[in-house]
XYZ file of C-alpha atoms in Angstrom:
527
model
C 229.548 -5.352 42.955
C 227.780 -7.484 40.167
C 229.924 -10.565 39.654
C 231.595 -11.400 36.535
C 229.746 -13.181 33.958
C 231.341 -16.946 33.756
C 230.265 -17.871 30.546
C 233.418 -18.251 28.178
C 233.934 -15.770 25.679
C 235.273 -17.342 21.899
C 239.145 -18.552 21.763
C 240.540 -15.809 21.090
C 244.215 -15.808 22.128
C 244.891 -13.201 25.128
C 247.531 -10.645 24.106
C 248.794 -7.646 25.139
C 249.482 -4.979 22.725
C 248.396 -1.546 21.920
C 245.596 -2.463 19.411
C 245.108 -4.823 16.429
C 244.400 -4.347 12.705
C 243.042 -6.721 10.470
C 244.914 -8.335 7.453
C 244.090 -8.298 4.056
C 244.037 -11.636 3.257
C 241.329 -13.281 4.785
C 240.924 -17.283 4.681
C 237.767 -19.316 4.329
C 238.239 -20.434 8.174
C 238.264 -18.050 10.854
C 241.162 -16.664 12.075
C 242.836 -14.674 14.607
C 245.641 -11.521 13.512
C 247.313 -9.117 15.889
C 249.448 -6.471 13.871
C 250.352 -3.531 16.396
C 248.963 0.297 14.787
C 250.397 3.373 16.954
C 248.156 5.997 17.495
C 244.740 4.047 16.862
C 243.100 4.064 20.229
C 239.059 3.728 21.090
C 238.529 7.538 22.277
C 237.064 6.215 25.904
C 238.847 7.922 29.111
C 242.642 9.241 28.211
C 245.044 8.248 25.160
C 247.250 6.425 27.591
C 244.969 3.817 28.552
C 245.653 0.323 28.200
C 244.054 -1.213 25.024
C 243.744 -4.767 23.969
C 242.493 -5.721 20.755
C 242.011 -9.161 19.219
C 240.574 -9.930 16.147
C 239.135 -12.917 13.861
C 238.142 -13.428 9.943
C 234.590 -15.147 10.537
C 233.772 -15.357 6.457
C 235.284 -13.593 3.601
C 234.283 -10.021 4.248
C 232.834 -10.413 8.040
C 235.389 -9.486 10.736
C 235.178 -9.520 14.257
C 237.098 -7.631 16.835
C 237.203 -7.015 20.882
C 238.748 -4.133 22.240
C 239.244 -4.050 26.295
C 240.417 -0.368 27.070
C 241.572 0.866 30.714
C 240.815 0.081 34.139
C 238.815 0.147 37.195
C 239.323 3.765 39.078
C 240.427 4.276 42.374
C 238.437 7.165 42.991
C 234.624 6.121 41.668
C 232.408 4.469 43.838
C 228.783 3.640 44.517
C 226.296 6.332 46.075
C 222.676 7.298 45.883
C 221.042 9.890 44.345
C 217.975 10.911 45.951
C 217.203 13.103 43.135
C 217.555 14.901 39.716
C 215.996 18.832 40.157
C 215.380 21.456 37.204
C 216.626 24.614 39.485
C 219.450 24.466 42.119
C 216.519 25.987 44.469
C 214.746 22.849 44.178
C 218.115 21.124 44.775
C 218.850 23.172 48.121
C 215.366 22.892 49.623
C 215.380 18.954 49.061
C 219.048 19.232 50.842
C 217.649 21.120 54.195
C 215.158 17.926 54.304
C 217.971 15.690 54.408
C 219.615 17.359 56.871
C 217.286 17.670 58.917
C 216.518 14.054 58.532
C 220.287 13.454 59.788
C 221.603 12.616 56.153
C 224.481 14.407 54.875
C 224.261 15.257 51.026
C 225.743 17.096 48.600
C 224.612 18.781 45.272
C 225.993 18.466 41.483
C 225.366 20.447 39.041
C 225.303 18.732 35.507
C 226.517 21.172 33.141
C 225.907 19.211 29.728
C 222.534 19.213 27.952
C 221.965 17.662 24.258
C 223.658 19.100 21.442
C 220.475 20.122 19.789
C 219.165 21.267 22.944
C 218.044 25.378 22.280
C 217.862 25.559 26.362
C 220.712 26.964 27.731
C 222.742 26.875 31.641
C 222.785 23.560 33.268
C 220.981 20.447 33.026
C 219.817 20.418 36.328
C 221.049 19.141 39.892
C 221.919 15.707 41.325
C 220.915 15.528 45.265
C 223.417 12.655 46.127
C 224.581 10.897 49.784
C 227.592 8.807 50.485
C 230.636 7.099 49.093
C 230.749 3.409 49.022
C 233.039 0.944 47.426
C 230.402 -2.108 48.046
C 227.183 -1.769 46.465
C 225.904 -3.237 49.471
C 226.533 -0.322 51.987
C 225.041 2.022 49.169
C 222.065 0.000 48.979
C 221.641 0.151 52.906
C 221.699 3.946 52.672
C 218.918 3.678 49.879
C 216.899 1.642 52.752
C 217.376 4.035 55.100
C 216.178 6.842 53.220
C 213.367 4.753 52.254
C 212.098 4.632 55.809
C 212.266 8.242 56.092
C 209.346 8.408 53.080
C 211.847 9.487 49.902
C 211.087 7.932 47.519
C 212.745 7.434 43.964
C 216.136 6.638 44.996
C 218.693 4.769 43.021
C 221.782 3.393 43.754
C 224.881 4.052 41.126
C 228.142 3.885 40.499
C 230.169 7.030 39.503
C 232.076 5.161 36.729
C 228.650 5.767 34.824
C 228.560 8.920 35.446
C 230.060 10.455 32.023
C 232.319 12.423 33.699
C 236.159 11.475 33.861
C 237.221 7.835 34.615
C 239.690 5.599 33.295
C 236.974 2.436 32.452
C 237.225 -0.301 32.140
C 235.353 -1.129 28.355
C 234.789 -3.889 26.695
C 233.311 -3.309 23.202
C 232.854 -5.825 20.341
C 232.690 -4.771 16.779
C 231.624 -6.976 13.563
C 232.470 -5.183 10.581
C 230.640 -6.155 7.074
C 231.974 -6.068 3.713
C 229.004 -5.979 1.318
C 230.826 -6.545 -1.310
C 233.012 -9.567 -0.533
C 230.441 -11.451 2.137
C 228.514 -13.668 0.285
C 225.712 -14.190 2.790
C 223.299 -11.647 3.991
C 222.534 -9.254 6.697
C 219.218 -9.470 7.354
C 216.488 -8.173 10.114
C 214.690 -11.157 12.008
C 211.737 -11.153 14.186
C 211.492 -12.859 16.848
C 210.065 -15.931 16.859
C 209.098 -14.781 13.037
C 206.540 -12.633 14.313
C 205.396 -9.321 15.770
C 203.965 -11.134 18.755
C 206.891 -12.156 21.500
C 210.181 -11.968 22.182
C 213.280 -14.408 21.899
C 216.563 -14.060 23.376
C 219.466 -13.110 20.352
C 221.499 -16.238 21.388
C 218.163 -18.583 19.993
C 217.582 -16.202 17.512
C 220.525 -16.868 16.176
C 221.092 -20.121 16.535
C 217.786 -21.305 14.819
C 218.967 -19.238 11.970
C 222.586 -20.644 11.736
C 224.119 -17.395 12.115
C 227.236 -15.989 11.483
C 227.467 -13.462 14.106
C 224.090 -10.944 15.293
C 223.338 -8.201 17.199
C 220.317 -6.572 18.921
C 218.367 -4.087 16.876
C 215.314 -1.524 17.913
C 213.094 -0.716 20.559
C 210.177 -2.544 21.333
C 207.005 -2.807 23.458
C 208.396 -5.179 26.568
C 205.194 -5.484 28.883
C 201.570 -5.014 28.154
C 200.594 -2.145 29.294
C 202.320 -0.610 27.046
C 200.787 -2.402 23.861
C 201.163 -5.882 22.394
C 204.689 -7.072 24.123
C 207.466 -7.602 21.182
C 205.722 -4.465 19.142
C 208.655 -2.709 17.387
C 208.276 0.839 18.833
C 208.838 2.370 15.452
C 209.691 1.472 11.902
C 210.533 -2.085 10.952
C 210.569 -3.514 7.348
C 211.767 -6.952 5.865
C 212.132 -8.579 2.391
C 209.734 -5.291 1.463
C 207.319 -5.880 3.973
C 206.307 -2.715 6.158
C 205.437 -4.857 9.724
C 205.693 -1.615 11.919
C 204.958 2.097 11.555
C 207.469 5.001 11.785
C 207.793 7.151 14.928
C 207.707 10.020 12.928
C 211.113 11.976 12.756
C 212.916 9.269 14.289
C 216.007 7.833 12.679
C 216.264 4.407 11.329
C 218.842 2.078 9.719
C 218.290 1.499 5.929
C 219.387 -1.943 4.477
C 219.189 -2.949 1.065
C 220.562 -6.177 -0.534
C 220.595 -4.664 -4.074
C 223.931 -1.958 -5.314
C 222.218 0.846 -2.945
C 224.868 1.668 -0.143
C 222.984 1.415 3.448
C 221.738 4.700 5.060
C 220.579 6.067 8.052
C 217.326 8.746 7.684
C 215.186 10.194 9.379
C 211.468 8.653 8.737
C 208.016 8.818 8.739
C 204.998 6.878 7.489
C 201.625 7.765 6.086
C 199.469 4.767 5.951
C 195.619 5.567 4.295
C 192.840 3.398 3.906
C 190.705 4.254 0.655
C 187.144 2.199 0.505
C 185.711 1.629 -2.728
C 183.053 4.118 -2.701
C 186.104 7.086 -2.153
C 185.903 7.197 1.322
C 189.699 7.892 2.651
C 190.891 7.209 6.305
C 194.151 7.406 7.778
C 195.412 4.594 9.246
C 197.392 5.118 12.669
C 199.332 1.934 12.882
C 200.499 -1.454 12.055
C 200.307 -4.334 14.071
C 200.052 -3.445 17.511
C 197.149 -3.106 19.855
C 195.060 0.237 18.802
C 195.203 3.147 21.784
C 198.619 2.634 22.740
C 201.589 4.411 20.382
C 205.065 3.531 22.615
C 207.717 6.223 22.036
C 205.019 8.345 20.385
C 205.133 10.090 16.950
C 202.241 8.655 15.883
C 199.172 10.824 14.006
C 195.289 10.894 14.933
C 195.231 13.471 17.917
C 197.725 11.124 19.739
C 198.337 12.165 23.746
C 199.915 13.677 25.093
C 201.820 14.190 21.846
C 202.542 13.463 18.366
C 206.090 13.686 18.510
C 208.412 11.163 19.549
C 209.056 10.996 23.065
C 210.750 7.884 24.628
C 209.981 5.168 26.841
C 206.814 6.720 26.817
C 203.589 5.582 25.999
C 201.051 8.197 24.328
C 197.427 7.400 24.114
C 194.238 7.163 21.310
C 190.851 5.973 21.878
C 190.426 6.491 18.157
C 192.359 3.922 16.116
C 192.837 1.757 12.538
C 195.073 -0.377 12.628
C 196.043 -2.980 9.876
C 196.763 -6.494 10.833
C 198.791 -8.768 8.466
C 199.624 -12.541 9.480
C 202.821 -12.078 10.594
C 202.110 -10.182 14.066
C 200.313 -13.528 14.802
C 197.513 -16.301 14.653
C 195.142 -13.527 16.029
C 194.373 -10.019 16.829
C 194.600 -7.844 19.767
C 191.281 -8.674 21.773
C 188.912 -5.813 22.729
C 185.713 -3.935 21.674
C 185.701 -2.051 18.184
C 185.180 -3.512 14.778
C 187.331 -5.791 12.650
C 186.900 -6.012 9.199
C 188.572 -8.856 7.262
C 189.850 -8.311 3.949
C 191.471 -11.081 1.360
C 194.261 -10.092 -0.718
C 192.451 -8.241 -3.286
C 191.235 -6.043 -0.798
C 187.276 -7.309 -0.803
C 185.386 -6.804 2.761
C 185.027 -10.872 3.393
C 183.711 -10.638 6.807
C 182.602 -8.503 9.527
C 183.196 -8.771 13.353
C 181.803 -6.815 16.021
C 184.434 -7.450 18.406
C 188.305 -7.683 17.761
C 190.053 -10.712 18.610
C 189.577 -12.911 15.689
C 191.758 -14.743 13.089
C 194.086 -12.976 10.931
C 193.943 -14.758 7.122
C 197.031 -15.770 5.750
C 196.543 -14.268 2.076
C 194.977 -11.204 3.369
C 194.519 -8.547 6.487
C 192.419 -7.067 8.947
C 191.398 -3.922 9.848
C 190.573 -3.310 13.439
C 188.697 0.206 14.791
C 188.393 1.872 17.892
C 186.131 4.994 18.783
C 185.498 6.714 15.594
C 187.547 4.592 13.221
C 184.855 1.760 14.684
C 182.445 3.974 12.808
C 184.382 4.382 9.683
C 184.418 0.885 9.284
C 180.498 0.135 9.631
C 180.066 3.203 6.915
C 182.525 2.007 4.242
C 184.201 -1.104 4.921
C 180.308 -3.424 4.259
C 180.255 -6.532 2.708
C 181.268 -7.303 -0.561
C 182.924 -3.037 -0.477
C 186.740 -3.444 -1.028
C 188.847 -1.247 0.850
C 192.384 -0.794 -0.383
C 195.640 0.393 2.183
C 198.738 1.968 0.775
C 201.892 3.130 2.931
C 203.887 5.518 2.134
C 207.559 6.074 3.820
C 209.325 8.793 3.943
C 213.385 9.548 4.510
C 215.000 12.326 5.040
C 212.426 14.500 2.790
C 212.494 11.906 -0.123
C 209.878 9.006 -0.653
C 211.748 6.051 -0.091
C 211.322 2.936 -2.515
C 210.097 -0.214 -0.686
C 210.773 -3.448 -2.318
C 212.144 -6.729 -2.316
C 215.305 -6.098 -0.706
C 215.074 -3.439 1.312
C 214.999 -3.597 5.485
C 214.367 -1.103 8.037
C 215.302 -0.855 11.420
C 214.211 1.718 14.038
C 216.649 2.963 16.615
C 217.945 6.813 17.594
C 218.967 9.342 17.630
C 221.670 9.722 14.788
C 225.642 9.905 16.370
C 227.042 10.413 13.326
C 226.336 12.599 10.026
C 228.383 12.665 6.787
C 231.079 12.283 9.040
C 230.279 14.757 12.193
C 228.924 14.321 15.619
C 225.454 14.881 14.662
C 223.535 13.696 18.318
C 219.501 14.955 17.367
C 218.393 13.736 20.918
C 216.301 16.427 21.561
C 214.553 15.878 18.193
C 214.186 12.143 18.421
C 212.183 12.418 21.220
C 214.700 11.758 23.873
C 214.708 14.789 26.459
C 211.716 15.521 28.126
C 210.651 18.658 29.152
C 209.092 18.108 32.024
C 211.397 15.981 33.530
C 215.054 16.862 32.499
C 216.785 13.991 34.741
C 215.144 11.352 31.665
C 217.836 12.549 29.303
C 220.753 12.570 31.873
C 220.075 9.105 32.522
C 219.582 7.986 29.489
C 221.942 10.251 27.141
C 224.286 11.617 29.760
C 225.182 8.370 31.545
C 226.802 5.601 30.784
C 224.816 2.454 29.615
C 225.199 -0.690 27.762
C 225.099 0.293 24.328
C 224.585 -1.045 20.858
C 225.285 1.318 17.313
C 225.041 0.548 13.914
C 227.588 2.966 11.445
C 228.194 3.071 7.681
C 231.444 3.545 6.679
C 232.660 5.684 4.001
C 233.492 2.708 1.191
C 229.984 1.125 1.932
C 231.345 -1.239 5.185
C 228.708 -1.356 8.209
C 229.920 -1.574 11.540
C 227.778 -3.030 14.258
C 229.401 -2.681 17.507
C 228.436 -2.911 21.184
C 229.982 -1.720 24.548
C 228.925 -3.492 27.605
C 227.501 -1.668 30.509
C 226.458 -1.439 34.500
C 229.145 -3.830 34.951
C 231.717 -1.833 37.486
C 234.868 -3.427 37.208
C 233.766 -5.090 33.872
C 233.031 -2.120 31.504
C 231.104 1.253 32.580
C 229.578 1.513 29.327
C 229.496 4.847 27.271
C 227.156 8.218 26.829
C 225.588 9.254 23.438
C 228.831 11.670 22.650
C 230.875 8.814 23.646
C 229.792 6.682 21.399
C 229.494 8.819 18.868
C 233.051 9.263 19.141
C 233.557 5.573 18.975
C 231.774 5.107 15.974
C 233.914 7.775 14.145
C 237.065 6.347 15.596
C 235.611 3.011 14.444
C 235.497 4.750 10.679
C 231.972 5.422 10.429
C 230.700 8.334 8.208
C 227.221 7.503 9.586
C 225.831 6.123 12.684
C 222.668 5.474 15.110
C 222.365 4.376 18.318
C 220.231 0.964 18.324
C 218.074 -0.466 21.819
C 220.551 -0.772 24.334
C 220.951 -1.385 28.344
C 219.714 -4.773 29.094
C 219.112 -5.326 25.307
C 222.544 -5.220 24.282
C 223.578 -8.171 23.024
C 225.987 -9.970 20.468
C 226.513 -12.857 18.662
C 229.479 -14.463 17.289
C 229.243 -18.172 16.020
C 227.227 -20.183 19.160
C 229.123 -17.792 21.827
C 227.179 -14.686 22.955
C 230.143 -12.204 23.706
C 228.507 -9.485 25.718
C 227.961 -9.904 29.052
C 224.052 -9.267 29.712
C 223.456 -6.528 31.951
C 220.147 -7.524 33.353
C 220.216 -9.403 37.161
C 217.736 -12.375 35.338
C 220.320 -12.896 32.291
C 220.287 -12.140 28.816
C 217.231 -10.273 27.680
C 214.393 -11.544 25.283
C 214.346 -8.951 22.656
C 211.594 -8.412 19.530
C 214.327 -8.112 16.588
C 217.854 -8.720 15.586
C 220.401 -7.910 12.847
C 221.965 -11.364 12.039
C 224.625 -12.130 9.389
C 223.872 -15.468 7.841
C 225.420 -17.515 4.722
């Protein structure tokens, strides 16, 4: 069992009581206020539960609150499951294997599939062996199989299993007052560029924030693209840095009297040279020939829709580089052609890898958009890009003070569980045991919801933790969110990324073995 994480969470006295509410009147200096409210319970396991919830005023209209709900269960335990199956067939023949190997297994059916899923009967079938209350013993098992030749085994913990158990959770909720903070709530990159990641706790810290959370998926190692490459939409202080998966949702933040929203987007990006030539350009910032999570355009493979954790491929690529993914561009044969701010072709290279001007962009080519570039991007030609983005239907303006942050699917629609996983990109066909794991069990997670007077709510519920917190499923925390009194919600990056801030205290516990996890963005609140 993982042992429990030692740094010290913020002083926030430790009472019992059913839960918390926060007072009206909120001080200039943080404080903490218990007020008992019957009948106001996180919906996680049964009503009864035990619920603690303490809260504290961090600036006038930013409140933070932690909610620990229920308790370890008697009756989960660790196991291994051998494997997930489409058919019960499949299931049954993999079972004679085992015991004829001299393992004794069992089969579960999973019953649930995504709410938008048109499929109908089960999900498929769990092939599982033992019951273990140390991790250890369950692990052994996993060795033994091992030496018998099967082979993508994992080790879990039926807490996370999304069926019944009675915890425990620990979530953490900031909730923003637009109107009455003073400060901002603002996207970051790490390091203050597309390049890289930095853990949330630095992140924050070099930008004296308030409180912060994690925010979207991102590229983590380099085969699958430039490592700290937002893996869909991200846009700051009217700045487009990262292309839409297309049809994916994505939290909408604007500084200005616009509420925020979540949509459903997509980009189109074209190049248009100054002799009238027009090309579409597949990306921004990020190493041409590999789209993660999909949804790109161009012929992508194996698809153009979004699929998750999953890297789809182009040998045929523009891509626009702007000086804040780095000093230089992603190395490799093609063309680059560098532009300066007016657009005029400055210089041509016939090999990418080269300096990225600070008042201006390149344009990089593989394949055929190689040959594009040689035709109309010469010397002295001007070639002019314009992106277009597009939410929910409508074109969406892009200025100043607006902010975009990828995530997905959508939990929560004008007030109604509203999970699109199957849309977004997040059950796969082929292999139905990708959404059980990642949908159906329980994880770390991280959400973002809009309330219904304007009020965001950025809340996170710590995971893989037995003992700790289990962590919750996409209907669970959909349900969270709406207890939470969100209209409007999205699940952010989660698992190991989960984090959150709250003054120079990180109060999730990180679920990765190595510590906290270097992430490509963050949400912070600063003054």
């Amino acid at each position: 069992m993982m042992e429990m994480w030692k740094k010290p969470f913020l002083p926030i006295a430790s009472i019992s009581l059913t839960a918390v509410m926060i007072v009206n009147a909120i001080p200039e200096t943080p404080v903490q206020s218990q007020v008992h409210m019957k009948n106001h319970v996180l919906p996680l396991g049964t009503s009864n539960l035990h619920e603690q919830r303490t809260s504290m005023n961090l600036a006038p209209g930013v409140t933070y609150t932690k909610i620990n709900r229920g308790e370890t269960s008697s009756k989960d335990y660790f196991t291994v499951d051998v494997a997930f199956l489409e058919t019960q067939k499949q299931a049954k023949i993999l079972l004679g294997n085992l015991k004829r190997d001299g393992f004794n297994a069992r089969i579960i059916r999973e019953p649930d599939r995504a709410m938008d899923d048109l499929e109908k009967g089960p999900l498929g079938y769990i092939v599982r062996i033992g019951q273990y209350q140390l991790e250890a013993d369950a692990t052994e098992m996993r060795k033994q199989l091992t030496a018998k030749g099967y082979s993508g085994l994992r080790t879990v913990y039926t807490g996370e299993d999304g069926e019944k158990t009675t915890g425990p959770w620990v979530v953490n909720v900031l909730e923003v007052d637009q109107e009455r903070f003073q400060g901002h709530v603002v996207p970051e990159l790490a390091n203050d560029a597309v390049t890289g990641k930095e853990t949330l706790t630095h992140m924050a810290d070099r930008n004296v924030a308030i409180a912060g959370v994690n925010a979207g998926y991102f590229v983590v190692g380099e085969n699958d693209g430039t490592p700290g490459d937002l893996a869909g939409i991200f846009s700051s202080n009217g700045q487009l840095v990262s292309e839409a998966i297309n049809g994916r949702s994505a939290l909408i933040l604007s500084s200005d009297d616009d509420k925020a929203k979540i949509a459903s987007v997509s980009t189109s990006i074209q190049a248009t040279s100054s002799d009238g030539a027009v090309r579409e350009v597949d990306g921004l910032n990020r190493k041409p020939g590999l789209i993660r999570n999909c949804g790109g355009v161009g012929g992508d493979m194996t698809t153009e829709r979004p699929k998750h954790d999953f890297t789809c491929k182009d040998e045929s690529e523009l891509i626009q580089y702007t000086s804040i993914f780095g000093e230089k561009t992603e190395s490799g044969d093609g063309v680059e052609v560098v532009v300066n701010h007016a657009g005029k072709v400055e210089e041509i290279r016939n090999l990418r890898g080269g300096i990225i001007p600070s008042g201006g962009s390149v344009l990089a080519g593989t394949g055929e958009a190689a040959e594009w570039l040689r035709d109309y991007a010469q010397q002295g030609m001007k070639i002019h890009v314009k992106s277009e983005i597009i939410g929910d239907g409508k074109l969406l303006k892009l200025d100043q003070t607006t902010s975009m942050i990828n995530g997905g699917p959508r939990l929560l629609e004008n007030g109604e569980i509203s999970i699109n996983a199957v849309e977004e990109g997040f059950h796969w066909k082929e292999d139905p045991g990708f959404y059980y794991r990642f949908g159906e069990r329980r994880n770390p997670r991280t959400l973002a919801g809009i309330k219904e007077n304007g009020n965001l709510l950025f809340v996170t519920i710590d995971g893989r933790a037995p003992g700790w917190s289990v962590g919750a499923n996409f209907e669970e925390s959909a349900k969270v969110m709406k207890s939470l009194g969100a209209v409007d919600a999205i699940n952010l990056d989660g698992g190991g990324s989960t984090t959150m801030t709250v003054g120079d205290d990180r109060v999730t516990r990180p679920s990765d073995a190595a510590g906290e996890r270097p992430i490509a963005d963050g949400i912070l609140l600063v003054e």
